[in-house]
Amino acid sequence: MNAYPTAAMVARDFASLQGRVAIITGAGQGIGRVLAKAFAQCGAISVIAELNAAKGEAVTKEIVDAGGKAFAATTDVSSEDSVADMVALVERHFGRVDILVNNAGIFSTLEMRPFDQIPLEEWERVLRVNVTGAFLCSRAVLPAMRRAGWGRIIHMASGAVTLGRPNYLHYIASKGALAGMTGSMAREVGAHSITVNAILPGATFTEIERKTVTPEQKVRIISQQCIPRAETADDLVGTVLFLASDSSAFLTGQCLTVDGGATHR
Ligand SMILES: NC(=O)c1ccc[n+]([C@@H]2O[C@H](COP(=O)([O-])OP(=O)(O)OC[C@H]3O[C@@H](n4cnc5c(N)ncnc54)[C@H](O)[C@@H]3O)[C@@H](O)[C@H]2O)c1
């Protein structure tokens, strides 16, 4: 038995994703990169909608070199024009958009500081990318999903919202907004068999060094989980693929916390 699910292991369970077109925003690194690889391992076409062109292309190459299907579409999710261009490009190439994972966010680069020290410009930029970005991407994929009478929208919110973590209030506000948007969006699109759900990951450790969790906080976070080990991006793969699959057709408007049991509701 393996207590650590590998993305490849989980991907084998989701053969129904074969041939689906999955846009994963911010997939140039971290969680998005792992999710993009997992979708491709299921036989889906992963669209890497990433702001950093070099990183987006590197992940695309990684997937293609491993025998998967991927497509790099340099995108700024905070720009209406850029998002429209990306979705038009995907539709031109593949004629469909089945899955959208709103994963892009200002996160690993955030400075932790009390809210009275957050410059207004930074506050607005975080909300613009993390909330408006998800709104713009969701709005742009809707025509294709409605046409198909099938769709999956997954927001990457955060468990930090339920913990009331201090010192990045703009980030908390943005992830709280995503969680709040989930139920309302789900109601508006359910009649077209489009589901909308959010995942609230716990502190998830990726290849990217970040300032939002100190080594001392990491030890404390792990000690509060039922499963006392560091959460990795692979731990999110099973939930994301399930929410993207046919199997979750009647599950919508939900926020699923994937944090090793750190919080219970
Ligand atoms: N890692 C964690 O502990 C954790 C926990 C809960 C939620 N999340 C959320 O999961 C998502 C991924 O987390 P991560 O750890 O991989 O973050 P990360 O900061 O390592 O990666 C974010 C990615 O988004 C891209 N991006 C930023 N702005 C963009 C824009 N305007 N348009 C397109 N792409 C843009 C970045 O270039 C980067 O590749 C984020 O939304 C984050 O808030 C992460």
mmCIF file of C-alpha atoms and ligand atoms in Angstrom:
data_model
loop_
_atom_site.group_PDB
_atom_site.id
_atom_site.type_symbol
_atom_site.label_atom_id
_atom_site.label_comp_id
_atom_site.label_asym_id
_atom_site.label_seq_id
_atom_site.Cartn_x
_atom_site.Cartn_y
_atom_site.Cartn_z
ATOM 1 C CA MET A 1 0.000 0.000 0.000
ATOM 2 C CA ASN A 2 1.194 3.479 -0.848
ATOM 3 C CA ALA A 3 0.204 6.276 1.555
ATOM 4 C CA TYR A 4 1.359 8.850 -0.995
ATOM 5 C CA PRO A 5 -0.770 8.898 -4.147
ATOM 6 C CA THR A 6 1.344 9.678 -7.185
ATOM 7 C CA ALA A 7 -0.347 11.702 -9.920
ATOM 8 C CA ALA A 8 0.320 8.846 -12.370
ATOM 9 C CA MET A 9 -1.365 6.328 -10.056
ATOM 10 C CA VAL A 10 -4.473 8.480 -9.605
ATOM 11 C CA ALA A 11 -4.655 9.320 -13.300
ATOM 12 C CA ARG A 12 -5.128 5.630 -14.201
ATOM 13 C CA ASP A 13 -8.490 5.698 -12.355
ATOM 14 C CA PHE A 14 -9.972 8.402 -14.582
ATOM 15 C CA ALA A 15 -10.068 6.984 -18.089
ATOM 16 C CA SER A 16 -13.332 8.881 -18.837
ATOM 17 C CA LEU A 17 -11.247 12.034 -19.215
ATOM 18 C CA GLN A 18 -9.727 10.638 -22.434
ATOM 19 C CA GLY A 19 -10.050 13.231 -25.229
ATOM 20 C CA ARG A 20 -11.419 15.988 -22.993
ATOM 21 C CA VAL A 21 -9.989 19.486 -23.414
ATOM 22 C CA ALA A 22 -8.938 20.868 -20.035
ATOM 23 C CA ILE A 23 -7.781 24.451 -19.577
ATOM 24 C CA ILE A 24 -5.621 24.790 -16.486
ATOM 25 C CA THR A 25 -4.745 28.401 -15.732
ATOM 26 C CA GLY A 26 -1.421 29.199 -14.077
ATOM 27 C CA ALA A 27 -0.071 25.752 -14.964
ATOM 28 C CA GLY A 28 3.512 26.917 -15.492
ATOM 29 C CA GLN A 29 4.566 25.721 -12.048
ATOM 30 C CA GLY A 30 3.421 24.341 -8.707
ATOM 31 C CA ILE A 31 -0.066 22.848 -8.338
ATOM 32 C CA GLY A 32 -1.210 23.766 -11.861
ATOM 33 C CA ARG A 33 1.778 22.012 -13.423
ATOM 34 C CA VAL A 34 1.020 18.783 -11.551
ATOM 35 C CA LEU A 35 -2.678 18.987 -12.493
ATOM 36 C CA ALA A 36 -1.852 19.594 -16.175
ATOM 37 C CA LYS A 37 0.402 16.537 -16.200
ATOM 38 C CA ALA A 38 -2.296 14.445 -14.502
ATOM 39 C CA PHE A 39 -4.982 15.427 -17.034
ATOM 40 C CA ALA A 40 -2.601 14.482 -19.840
ATOM 41 C CA GLN A 41 -1.870 11.147 -18.149
ATOM 42 C CA CYS A 42 -5.633 10.487 -18.350
ATOM 43 C CA GLY A 43 -5.552 11.114 -22.104
ATOM 44 C CA ALA A 44 -6.997 14.624 -21.907
ATOM 45 C CA ILE A 45 -5.529 17.591 -23.780
ATOM 46 C CA SER A 46 -4.073 19.993 -21.222
ATOM 47 C CA VAL A 47 -4.144 23.650 -22.190
ATOM 48 C CA ILE A 48 -1.469 25.478 -20.211
ATOM 49 C CA ALA A 49 -2.966 28.974 -19.830
ATOM 50 C CA GLU A 50 -0.010 30.599 -18.105
ATOM 51 C CA LEU A 51 1.212 34.202 -17.883
ATOM 52 C CA ASN A 52 4.897 33.224 -17.975
ATOM 53 C CA ALA A 53 5.402 32.058 -21.569
ATOM 54 C CA ALA A 54 8.706 30.259 -20.938
ATOM 55 C CA LYS A 55 7.275 28.292 -18.012
ATOM 56 C CA GLY A 56 4.081 27.467 -19.896
ATOM 57 C CA GLU A 57 6.054 26.164 -22.846
ATOM 58 C CA ALA A 58 8.378 24.155 -20.575
ATOM 59 C CA VAL A 59 5.429 22.346 -18.944
ATOM 60 C CA THR A 60 3.865 21.734 -22.360
ATOM 61 C CA LYS A 61 7.131 20.197 -23.582
ATOM 62 C CA GLU A 62 7.408 18.088 -20.429
ATOM 63 C CA ILE A 63 3.937 16.628 -21.113
ATOM 64 C CA VAL A 64 4.487 16.084 -24.842
ATOM 65 C CA ASP A 65 7.918 14.481 -24.240
ATOM 66 C CA ALA A 66 6.201 12.047 -21.858
ATOM 67 C CA GLY A 67 3.731 11.067 -24.626
ATOM 68 C CA GLY A 68 0.812 13.272 -23.516
ATOM 69 C CA LYS A 69 -1.144 15.995 -25.283
ATOM 70 C CA ALA A 70 -0.658 19.616 -24.242
ATOM 71 C CA PHE A 71 -1.002 23.049 -25.743
ATOM 72 C CA ALA A 72 0.660 26.241 -24.509
ATOM 73 C CA ALA A 73 -1.490 29.374 -24.603
ATOM 74 C CA THR A 74 0.251 32.307 -22.962
ATOM 75 C CA THR A 75 -2.533 34.056 -21.070
ATOM 76 C CA ASP A 76 -3.034 36.827 -18.573
ATOM 77 C CA VAL A 77 -6.226 35.776 -16.783
ATOM 78 C CA SER A 78 -6.715 39.323 -15.512
ATOM 79 C CA SER A 79 -7.108 40.638 -19.078
ATOM 80 C CA GLU A 80 -10.456 40.224 -20.820
ATOM 81 C CA ASP A 81 -8.792 40.328 -24.263
ATOM 82 C CA SER A 82 -6.102 37.821 -23.366
ATOM 83 C CA VAL A 83 -8.668 35.359 -21.968
ATOM 84 C CA ALA A 84 -10.908 35.783 -25.033
ATOM 85 C CA ASP A 85 -7.918 35.152 -27.337
ATOM 86 C CA MET A 86 -6.931 32.036 -25.377
ATOM 87 C CA VAL A 87 -10.414 30.493 -25.485
ATOM 88 C CA ALA A 88 -10.809 31.359 -29.194
ATOM 89 C CA LEU A 89 -7.452 29.692 -29.902
ATOM 90 C CA VAL A 90 -8.454 26.555 -27.998
ATOM 91 C CA GLU A 91 -11.797 26.375 -29.803
ATOM 92 C CA ARG A 92 -10.076 26.848 -33.163
ATOM 93 C CA HIS A 93 -7.623 24.039 -32.429
ATOM 94 C CA PHE A 94 -9.873 21.539 -30.680
ATOM 95 C CA GLY A 95 -13.467 22.706 -31.311
ATOM 96 C CA ARG A 96 -14.391 22.317 -27.653
ATOM 97 C CA VAL A 97 -13.659 23.261 -24.058
ATOM 98 C CA ASP A 98 -14.755 20.668 -21.517
ATOM 99 C CA ILE A 99 -12.955 21.547 -18.310
ATOM 100 C CA LEU A 100 -11.673 24.764 -16.750
ATOM 101 C CA VAL A 101 -9.494 24.749 -13.659
ATOM 102 C CA ASN A 102 -9.217 28.299 -12.304
ATOM 103 C CA ASN A 103 -5.849 27.733 -10.668
ATOM 104 C CA ALA A 104 -3.889 30.885 -11.616
ATOM 105 C CA GLY A 105 -3.298 33.147 -8.697
ATOM 106 C CA ILE A 106 -0.956 35.576 -7.051
ATOM 107 C CA PHE A 107 0.229 33.336 -4.266
ATOM 108 C CA SER A 108 3.854 32.189 -3.903
ATOM 109 C CA THR A 109 5.162 35.724 -4.525
ATOM 110 C CA LEU A 110 3.013 37.333 -1.810
ATOM 111 C CA GLU A 111 4.661 39.240 1.024
ATOM 112 C CA MET A 112 3.071 38.482 4.378
ATOM 113 C CA ARG A 113 2.134 41.705 6.189
ATOM 114 C CA PRO A 114 -0.622 43.121 8.397
ATOM 115 C CA PHE A 115 -3.549 44.411 6.387
ATOM 116 C CA ASP A 116 -2.935 48.045 7.331
ATOM 117 C CA GLN A 117 0.379 47.752 5.464
ATOM 118 C CA ILE A 118 -1.005 46.323 2.222
ATOM 119 C CA PRO A 119 -0.719 48.952 -0.535
ATOM 120 C CA LEU A 120 -4.019 49.535 -2.361
ATOM 121 C CA GLU A 121 -2.374 48.706 -5.695
ATOM 122 C CA GLU A 122 -1.295 45.296 -4.406
ATOM 123 C CA TRP A 123 -4.766 44.660 -2.913
ATOM 124 C CA GLU A 124 -6.381 45.448 -6.256
ATOM 125 C CA ARG A 125 -3.911 43.357 -8.259
ATOM 126 C CA VAL A 126 -4.508 40.259 -6.088
ATOM 127 C CA LEU A 127 -8.278 40.580 -6.430
ATOM 128 C CA ARG A 128 -7.959 41.308 -10.135
ATOM 129 C CA VAL A 129 -5.966 38.148 -10.857
ATOM 130 C CA ASN A 130 -7.437 35.765 -8.281
ATOM 131 C CA VAL A 131 -11.131 36.706 -8.522
ATOM 132 C CA THR A 132 -11.678 38.665 -11.735
ATOM 133 C CA GLY A 133 -9.397 36.196 -13.538
ATOM 134 C CA ALA A 134 -11.620 33.270 -12.530
ATOM 135 C CA PHE A 135 -14.734 35.245 -13.502
ATOM 136 C CA LEU A 136 -13.315 36.135 -16.944
ATOM 137 C CA CYS A 137 -12.162 32.569 -17.680
ATOM 138 C CA SER A 138 -15.442 31.008 -16.504
ATOM 139 C CA ARG A 139 -17.475 33.479 -18.570
ATOM 140 C CA ALA A 140 -15.352 32.857 -21.654
ATOM 141 C CA VAL A 141 -15.678 29.038 -21.625
ATOM 142 C CA LEU A 142 -19.426 29.037 -21.003
ATOM 143 C CA PRO A 143 -20.603 29.242 -24.656
ATOM 144 C CA ALA A 144 -18.596 26.119 -25.588
ATOM 145 C CA MET A 145 -19.805 24.218 -22.510
ATOM 146 C CA ARG A 146 -23.429 25.232 -23.123
ATOM 147 C CA ARG A 147 -23.172 24.083 -26.735
ATOM 148 C CA ALA A 148 -21.854 20.717 -25.587
ATOM 149 C CA GLY A 149 -24.379 20.419 -22.750
ATOM 150 C CA TRP A 150 -21.488 19.327 -20.518
ATOM 151 C CA GLY A 151 -18.831 21.173 -18.566
ATOM 152 C CA ARG A 152 -16.725 21.247 -15.435
ATOM 153 C CA ILE A 153 -15.485 24.416 -13.726
ATOM 154 C CA ILE A 154 -13.186 23.992 -10.733
ATOM 155 C CA HIS A 155 -11.965 26.924 -8.654
ATOM 156 C CA MET A 156 -8.780 26.651 -6.619
ATOM 157 C CA ALA A 157 -9.813 28.443 -3.420
ATOM 158 C CA SER A 158 -7.946 27.840 -0.139
ATOM 159 C CA GLY A 159 -8.334 26.253 3.267
ATOM 160 C CA ALA A 160 -6.715 29.422 4.639
ATOM 161 C CA VAL A 161 -10.166 31.026 4.384
ATOM 162 C CA THR A 162 -11.679 28.754 7.049
ATOM 163 C CA LEU A 163 -8.583 29.031 9.264
ATOM 164 C CA GLY A 164 -8.633 32.822 9.379
ATOM 165 C CA ARG A 165 -4.885 32.951 8.665
ATOM 166 C CA PRO A 166 -3.496 36.464 9.229
ATOM 167 C CA ASN A 167 -1.194 38.705 7.199
ATOM 168 C CA TYR A 168 -2.440 38.293 3.636
ATOM 169 C CA LEU A 169 -5.930 39.715 3.779
ATOM 170 C CA HIS A 170 -6.141 40.410 0.042
ATOM 171 C CA TYR A 171 -5.398 36.740 -0.637
ATOM 172 C CA ILE A 172 -7.987 35.578 1.935
ATOM 173 C CA ALA A 173 -10.555 37.976 0.463
ATOM 174 C CA SER A 174 -9.866 36.597 -3.017
ATOM 175 C CA LYS A 175 -10.181 32.945 -1.991
ATOM 176 C CA GLY A 176 -13.295 33.658 0.093
ATOM 177 C CA ALA A 177 -14.808 35.253 -3.002
ATOM 178 C CA LEU A 178 -14.065 32.160 -5.096
ATOM 179 C CA ALA A 179 -15.688 29.904 -2.498
ATOM 180 C CA GLY A 180 -18.713 32.230 -2.415
ATOM 181 C CA MET A 181 -19.000 32.380 -6.203
ATOM 182 C CA THR A 182 -19.093 28.588 -6.469
ATOM 183 C CA GLY A 183 -22.692 27.984 -5.362
ATOM 184 C CA SER A 184 -24.120 30.927 -7.298
ATOM 185 C CA MET A 185 -22.331 30.001 -10.509
ATOM 186 C CA ALA A 186 -23.435 26.382 -10.089
ATOM 187 C CA ARG A 187 -27.095 27.459 -9.911
ATOM 188 C CA GLU A 188 -26.841 29.499 -13.095
ATOM 189 C CA VAL A 189 -25.348 26.741 -15.255
ATOM 190 C CA GLY A 190 -26.651 23.481 -13.781
ATOM 191 C CA ALA A 191 -29.432 23.151 -16.355
ATOM 192 C CA HIS A 192 -26.720 22.696 -19.018
ATOM 193 C CA SER A 193 -25.079 19.843 -17.064
ATOM 194 C CA ILE A 194 -22.199 22.118 -16.166
ATOM 195 C CA THR A 195 -20.907 21.697 -12.632
ATOM 196 C CA VAL A 196 -19.000 24.296 -10.620
ATOM 197 C CA ASN A 197 -17.048 23.311 -7.524
ATOM 198 C CA ALA A 198 -14.173 24.670 -5.469
ATOM 199 C CA ILE A 199 -11.259 22.936 -3.814
ATOM 200 C CA LEU A 200 -9.832 24.325 -0.595
ATOM 201 C CA PRO A 201 -6.322 22.897 -0.315
ATOM 202 C CA GLY A 202 -4.358 23.052 2.914
ATOM 203 C CA ALA A 203 -0.775 24.333 2.859
ATOM 204 C CA THR A 204 0.539 22.494 -0.194
ATOM 205 C CA PHE A 205 4.276 22.195 -0.747
ATOM 206 C CA THR A 206 5.531 22.348 -4.329
ATOM 207 C CA GLU A 207 8.893 22.864 -6.050
ATOM 208 C CA ILE A 208 8.462 26.627 -5.491
ATOM 209 C CA GLU A 209 9.952 28.242 -2.398
ATOM 210 C CA ARG A 210 7.552 30.712 -0.846
ATOM 211 C CA LYS A 211 7.341 33.144 2.024
ATOM 212 C CA THR A 212 3.746 32.470 3.103
ATOM 213 C CA VAL A 213 4.686 29.519 5.351
ATOM 214 C CA THR A 214 7.799 29.616 7.582
ATOM 215 C CA PRO A 215 9.550 26.323 8.543
ATOM 216 C CA GLU A 216 8.077 26.671 12.074
ATOM 217 C CA GLN A 217 4.573 27.154 10.672
ATOM 218 C CA LYS A 218 5.059 24.119 8.429
ATOM 219 C CA VAL A 219 5.757 21.910 11.474
ATOM 220 C CA ARG A 220 2.705 23.320 13.281
ATOM 221 C CA ILE A 221 0.424 22.879 10.245
ATOM 222 C CA ILE A 222 1.461 19.234 9.827
ATOM 223 C CA SER A 223 0.902 18.556 13.536
ATOM 224 C CA GLN A 224 -2.704 19.779 13.208
ATOM 225 C CA GLN A 225 -3.568 17.370 10.366
ATOM 226 C CA CYS A 226 -5.095 13.914 10.901
ATOM 227 C CA ILE A 227 -2.566 12.636 8.358
ATOM 228 C CA PRO A 228 0.675 14.057 9.726
ATOM 229 C CA ARG A 229 2.782 14.625 6.632
ATOM 230 C CA ALA A 230 3.318 17.569 4.293
ATOM 231 C CA GLU A 231 0.586 18.003 1.674
ATOM 232 C CA THR A 232 1.814 17.934 -1.919
ATOM 233 C CA ALA A 233 0.179 18.857 -5.217
ATOM 234 C CA ASP A 234 -0.255 15.117 -5.919
ATOM 235 C CA ASP A 235 -2.678 15.032 -2.968
ATOM 236 C CA LEU A 236 -5.052 17.313 -4.926
ATOM 237 C CA VAL A 237 -5.004 15.310 -8.159
ATOM 238 C CA GLY A 238 -7.642 12.702 -7.230
ATOM 239 C CA THR A 239 -10.179 15.321 -6.127
ATOM 240 C CA VAL A 240 -9.622 17.528 -9.181
ATOM 241 C CA LEU A 241 -9.862 14.609 -11.640
ATOM 242 C CA PHE A 242 -12.993 13.330 -9.903
ATOM 243 C CA LEU A 243 -14.637 16.777 -10.127
ATOM 244 C CA ALA A 244 -13.640 16.909 -13.807
ATOM 245 C CA SER A 245 -14.946 13.430 -14.606
ATOM 246 C CA ASP A 246 -18.331 12.009 -15.594
ATOM 247 C CA SER A 247 -18.560 10.403 -12.142
ATOM 248 C CA SER A 248 -19.186 13.722 -10.363
ATOM 249 C CA ALA A 249 -22.128 14.776 -12.583
ATOM 250 C CA PHE A 250 -24.509 15.373 -9.641
ATOM 251 C CA LEU A 251 -21.982 17.088 -7.390
ATOM 252 C CA THR A 252 -22.062 20.864 -7.823
ATOM 253 C CA GLY A 253 -21.868 24.107 -5.882
ATOM 254 C CA GLN A 254 -19.584 22.483 -3.306
ATOM 255 C CA CYS A 255 -16.368 23.529 -1.588
ATOM 256 C CA LEU A 256 -14.214 20.487 -0.859
ATOM 257 C CA THR A 257 -11.430 20.871 1.688
ATOM 258 C CA VAL A 258 -8.386 18.716 0.921
ATOM 259 C CA ASP A 259 -6.044 19.311 3.844
ATOM 260 C CA GLY A 260 -5.239 15.948 5.447
ATOM 261 C CA GLY A 261 -7.993 16.537 7.985
ATOM 262 C CA ALA A 262 -6.580 19.759 9.472
ATOM 263 C CA THR A 263 -10.103 21.202 9.598
ATOM 264 C CA HIS A 264 -13.468 19.427 9.845
ATOM 265 C CA ARG A 265 -16.872 20.764 8.909
HETATM 266 N N1 LIG B 1 0.342 25.935 -2.486
HETATM 267 C C1 LIG B 1 -0.561 26.108 -1.514
HETATM 268 O O1 LIG B 1 -0.292 25.931 -0.316
HETATM 269 C C2 LIG B 1 -1.959 26.515 -1.852
HETATM 270 C C3 LIG B 1 -2.955 26.343 -0.878
HETATM 271 C C4 LIG B 1 -4.269 26.715 -1.176
HETATM 272 C C5 LIG B 1 -4.561 27.247 -2.425
HETATM 273 N N2 LIG B 1 -3.583 27.418 -3.345
HETATM 274 C C6 LIG B 1 -3.949 28.005 -4.632
HETATM 275 O O2 LIG B 1 -3.652 27.091 -5.676
HETATM 276 C C7 LIG B 1 -3.228 27.800 -6.843
HETATM 277 C C8 LIG B 1 -1.845 27.313 -7.265
HETATM 278 O O3 LIG B 1 -0.958 27.424 -6.162
HETATM 279 P P1 LIG B 1 0.611 27.275 -6.343
HETATM 280 O O4 LIG B 1 1.182 26.946 -5.019
HETATM 281 O O5 LIG B 1 0.934 26.428 -7.507
HETATM 282 O O6 LIG B 1 0.966 28.832 -6.698
HETATM 283 P P2 LIG B 1 2.197 29.470 -7.497
HETATM 284 O O7 LIG B 1 2.306 30.892 -7.041
HETATM 285 O O8 LIG B 1 3.409 28.600 -7.376
HETATM 286 O O9 LIG B 1 1.740 29.421 -9.026
HETATM 287 C C9 LIG B 1 0.785 30.306 -9.539
HETATM 288 C C10 LIG B 1 0.873 30.296 -11.053
HETATM 289 O O10 LIG B 1 -0.085 31.247 -11.553
HETATM 290 C C11 LIG B 1 0.536 32.009 -12.573
HETATM 291 N N3 LIG B 1 -0.099 33.310 -12.722
HETATM 292 C C12 LIG B 1 -0.018 34.386 -11.873
HETATM 293 N N4 LIG B 1 -0.722 35.413 -12.367
HETATM 294 C C13 LIG B 1 -1.262 34.994 -13.540
HETATM 295 C C14 LIG B 1 -2.068 35.621 -14.511
HETATM 296 N N5 LIG B 1 -2.450 36.905 -14.392
HETATM 297 N N6 LIG B 1 -2.472 34.893 -15.594
HETATM 298 C C15 LIG B 1 -2.080 33.599 -15.734
HETATM 299 N N7 LIG B 1 -1.284 32.964 -14.851
HETATM 300 C C16 LIG B 1 -0.883 33.665 -13.765
HETATM 301 C C17 LIG B 1 1.988 32.153 -12.110
HETATM 302 O O11 LIG B 1 2.856 32.550 -13.169
HETATM 303 C C18 LIG B 1 2.247 30.751 -11.592
HETATM 304 O O12 LIG B 1 2.677 29.877 -12.615
HETATM 305 C C19 LIG B 1 -3.255 29.282 -6.480
HETATM 306 O O13 LIG B 1 -4.491 29.834 -6.881
HETATM 307 C C20 LIG B 1 -3.143 29.267 -4.970
HETATM 308 O O14 LIG B 1 -3.732 30.403 -4.385
HETATM 309 C C21 LIG B 1 -2.283 27.069 -3.093
#
